[in-house]
Structure formats: C-alpha cells, structure tokens
PDB file of C-alpha atoms in Angstrom:
ATOM      1  CA  UNK A  16      -3.082  49.021 -37.622  1.00 57.00           C
ATOM      2  CA  UNK A  17      -1.582  50.546 -34.299  1.00 76.00           C
ATOM      3  CA  UNK A  18      -3.651  51.855 -31.096  1.00 88.00           C
ATOM      4  CA  UNK A  19      -6.602  54.370 -31.439  1.00 92.00           C
ATOM      5  CA  UNK A  20      -8.704  55.532 -29.183  1.00 93.00           C
ATOM      6  CA  UNK A  21     -12.589  55.423 -29.104  1.00 94.00           C
ATOM      7  CA  UNK A  22     -14.120  57.098 -25.575  1.00 92.00           C
ATOM      8  CA  UNK A  23     -11.065  57.037 -23.601  1.00 93.00           C
ATOM      9  CA  UNK A  24     -10.167  53.693 -24.548  1.00 94.00           C
ATOM     10  CA  UNK A  25      -7.050  52.466 -25.851  1.00 94.00           C
ATOM     11  CA  UNK A  26      -7.839  50.016 -28.776  1.00 95.00           C
ATOM     12  CA  UNK A  27      -5.168  48.102 -30.956  1.00 92.00           C
ATOM     13  CA  UNK A  28      -7.013  47.632 -34.234  1.00 92.00           C
ATOM     14  CA  UNK A  29      -9.710  49.329 -36.243  1.00 93.00           C
ATOM     15  CA  UNK A  30     -11.437  45.654 -36.058  1.00 95.00           C
ATOM     16  CA  UNK A  31     -11.426  46.161 -32.204  1.00 96.00           C
ATOM     17  CA  UNK A  32     -12.578  49.929 -32.831  1.00 96.00           C
ATOM     18  CA  UNK A  33     -15.695  48.321 -35.050  1.00 96.00           C
ATOM     19  CA  UNK A  34     -16.797  46.419 -32.972  1.00 97.00           C
ATOM     20  CA  UNK A  35     -16.677  48.702 -29.450  1.00 97.00           C
ATOM     21  CA  UNK A  36     -19.108  50.991 -31.390  1.00 97.00           C
ATOM     22  CA  UNK A  37     -20.893  48.171 -32.783  1.00 98.00           C
ATOM     23  CA  UNK A  38     -21.312  46.456 -29.018  1.00 98.00           C
ATOM     24  CA  UNK A  39     -22.360  50.521 -27.762  1.00 98.00           C
ATOM     25  CA  UNK A  40     -24.765  50.512 -30.725  1.00 97.00           C
ATOM     26  CA  UNK A  41     -27.003  47.410 -29.373  1.00 97.00           C
ATOM     27  CA  UNK A  42     -26.679  48.585 -25.875  1.00 98.00           C
ATOM     28  CA  UNK A  43     -24.304  46.079 -24.898  1.00 98.00           C
ATOM     29  CA  UNK A  44     -21.649  47.209 -22.162  1.00 97.00           C
ATOM     30  CA  UNK A  45     -17.822  46.194 -22.764  1.00 98.00           C
ATOM     31  CA  UNK A  46     -14.992  46.788 -21.029  1.00 97.00           C
ATOM     32  CA  UNK A  47     -11.064  45.911 -21.803  1.00 97.00           C
ATOM     33  CA  UNK A  48      -9.993  43.431 -19.252  1.00 97.00           C
ATOM     34  CA  UNK A  49      -7.130  42.728 -16.963  1.00 96.00           C
ATOM     35  CA  UNK A  50      -4.839  39.887 -18.681  1.00 97.00           C
ATOM     36  CA  UNK A  51      -5.532  36.368 -17.913  1.00 98.00           C
ATOM     37  CA  UNK A  52      -2.857  34.283 -16.432  1.00 97.00           C
ATOM     38  CA  UNK A  53      -1.484  31.372 -18.114  1.00 97.00           C
ATOM     39  CA  UNK A  54       1.006  28.676 -17.969  1.00 97.00           C
ATOM     40  CA  UNK A  55       2.631  31.896 -15.858  1.00 96.00           C
ATOM     41  CA  UNK A  56       1.644  33.552 -19.216  1.00 97.00           C
ATOM     42  CA  UNK A  57      -0.339  36.621 -19.732  1.00 97.00           C
ATOM     43  CA  UNK A  58      -3.255  36.601 -22.496  1.00 97.00           C
ATOM     44  CA  UNK A  59      -4.998  40.078 -23.636  1.00 96.00           C
ATOM     45  CA  UNK A  60      -8.619  39.743 -24.344  1.00 97.00           C
ATOM     46  CA  UNK A  61     -10.011  42.174 -26.393  1.00 97.00           C
ATOM     47  CA  UNK A  62     -13.243  43.188 -24.815  1.00 98.00           C
ATOM     48  CA  UNK A  63     -15.382  41.534 -21.347  1.00 98.00           C
ATOM     49  CA  UNK A  64     -19.245  41.683 -21.650  1.00 98.00           C
ATOM     50  CA  UNK A  65     -20.268  41.612 -18.273  1.00 97.00           C
ATOM     51  CA  UNK A  66     -23.740  40.860 -19.048  1.00 97.00           C
ATOM     52  CA  UNK A  67     -22.816  38.004 -20.601  1.00 97.00           C
ATOM     53  CA  UNK A  68     -19.859  37.008 -17.871  1.00 97.00           C
ATOM     54  CA  UNK A  69     -17.942  36.272 -21.567  1.00 98.00           C
ATOM     55  CA  UNK A  70     -14.527  37.663 -23.289  1.00 98.00           C
ATOM     56  CA  UNK A  71     -14.205  38.224 -26.701  1.00 98.00           C
ATOM     57  CA  UNK A  72     -11.211  38.549 -29.165  1.00 97.00           C
ATOM     58  CA  UNK A  73     -11.393  40.137 -32.881  1.00 97.00           C
ATOM     59  CA  UNK A  74      -8.558  38.375 -34.464  1.00 96.00           C
ATOM     60  CA  UNK A  75      -7.844  37.885 -38.129  1.00 95.00           C
ATOM     61  CA  UNK A  76      -7.728  34.236 -39.584  1.00 96.00           C
ATOM     62  CA  UNK A  77      -4.165  33.876 -39.347  1.00 97.00           C
ATOM     63  CA  UNK A  78      -4.073  35.002 -35.634  1.00 96.00           C
ATOM     64  CA  UNK A  79      -7.164  32.281 -34.618  1.00 97.00           C
ATOM     65  CA  UNK A  80      -5.012  29.925 -36.022  1.00 97.00           C
ATOM     66  CA  UNK A  81      -1.049  31.034 -33.803  1.00 97.00           C
ATOM     67  CA  UNK A  82      -3.071  32.273 -30.363  1.00 96.00           C
ATOM     68  CA  UNK A  83      -5.843  29.789 -30.645  1.00 97.00           C
ATOM     69  CA  UNK A  84      -3.752  27.047 -27.767  1.00 97.00           C
ATOM     70  CA  UNK A  85      -2.992  30.185 -25.664  1.00 97.00           C
ATOM     71  CA  UNK A  86      -6.412  30.641 -26.112  1.00 98.00           C
ATOM     72  CA  UNK A  87      -7.458  27.499 -25.012  1.00 98.00           C
ATOM     73  CA  UNK A  88      -5.471  27.500 -22.431  1.00 98.00           C
ATOM     74  CA  UNK A  89      -5.694  30.490 -20.918  1.00 98.00           C
ATOM     75  CA  UNK A  90     -10.174  30.140 -21.210  1.00 98.00           C
ATOM     76  CA  UNK A  91      -9.395  26.470 -19.039  1.00 98.00           C
ATOM     77  CA  UNK A  92      -7.096  27.578 -16.625  1.00 98.00           C
ATOM     78  CA  UNK A  93      -9.636  30.804 -15.613  1.00 98.00           C
ATOM     79  CA  UNK A  94     -12.403  28.696 -16.083  1.00 98.00           C
ATOM     80  CA  UNK A  95     -13.912  31.518 -18.737  1.00 98.00           C
ATOM     81  CA  UNK A  96     -15.487  31.368 -21.945  1.00 98.00           C
ATOM     82  CA  UNK A  97     -13.833  33.273 -24.177  1.00 98.00           C
ATOM     83  CA  UNK A  98     -15.390  33.972 -27.867  1.00 98.00           C
ATOM     84  CA  UNK A  99     -13.133  34.967 -31.074  1.00 98.00           C
ATOM     85  CA  UNK A 100     -14.549  36.927 -33.767  1.00 98.00           C
ATOM     86  CA  UNK A 101     -13.185  36.654 -37.711  1.00 97.00           C
ATOM     87  CA  UNK A 102     -13.394  38.975 -40.021  1.00 96.00           C
ATOM     88  CA  UNK A 103     -16.402  37.163 -41.277  1.00 97.00           C
ATOM     89  CA  UNK A 104     -18.161  37.451 -38.146  1.00 97.00           C
ATOM     90  CA  UNK A 105     -17.587  40.989 -37.582  1.00 97.00           C
ATOM     91  CA  UNK A 106     -18.940  40.497 -41.385  1.00 97.00           C
ATOM     92  CA  UNK A 107     -22.129  38.920 -40.724  1.00 96.00           C
ATOM     93  CA  UNK A 108     -22.845  41.050 -37.598  1.00 95.00           C
ATOM     94  CA  UNK A 109     -23.103  43.891 -39.474  1.00 95.00           C
ATOM     95  CA  UNK A 110     -19.550  45.510 -37.626  1.00 96.00           C
ATOM     96  CA  UNK A 111     -17.783  45.991 -40.695  1.00 87.00           C
TER      97      UNK A 111
END
C-alpha cells in the first residue's frame, strides 16, 4: 500500500495505479476529484471520468462492505453516480 505517483498524480494504491494505466491505455480521460460532502463529512472517490459523468472507486471486498453506507450517502446527497470496482471487476476488465 502507500501513496504512489503516476503521471504526476498521487494515487493511494497499486490498484489505483493499475486502473489509471488501464484508463489511459483505453483513451479514457480521468482526474482525481475533489471530495464529496455528505452528512458534514467528506468522501474521497478515486477517479472522476468526465465523459461519463461518473465517479469510480477501486476497493477490496472488506472496504466495499465497510464503506457502503458512506458511498451511498455521498452519491445520494450529491446526485452523482459512484461505481465501485472490486478486484474481481478489475480482473474481468483486464486491469490486473
């Protein structure tokens, strides 16, 4: 784990780096979004894909479970879509 740099952007995991590389190789533009506010708290999605108006988070199975409430609240309170990708999803896409 730990912070990793890719193309001048700080990413939080090797999964995020792999997904960013996959997005680049598929000509999908991405950025690190500002945090989304919910219940006077902040949620930090991993990626924002502007051409799809979609936030994306890559998470392990444990975090998918533990973060599900805050992800749902952040999406609802900001009227946005947040796609959560698991390791299995990343493998099916050919990211890992």
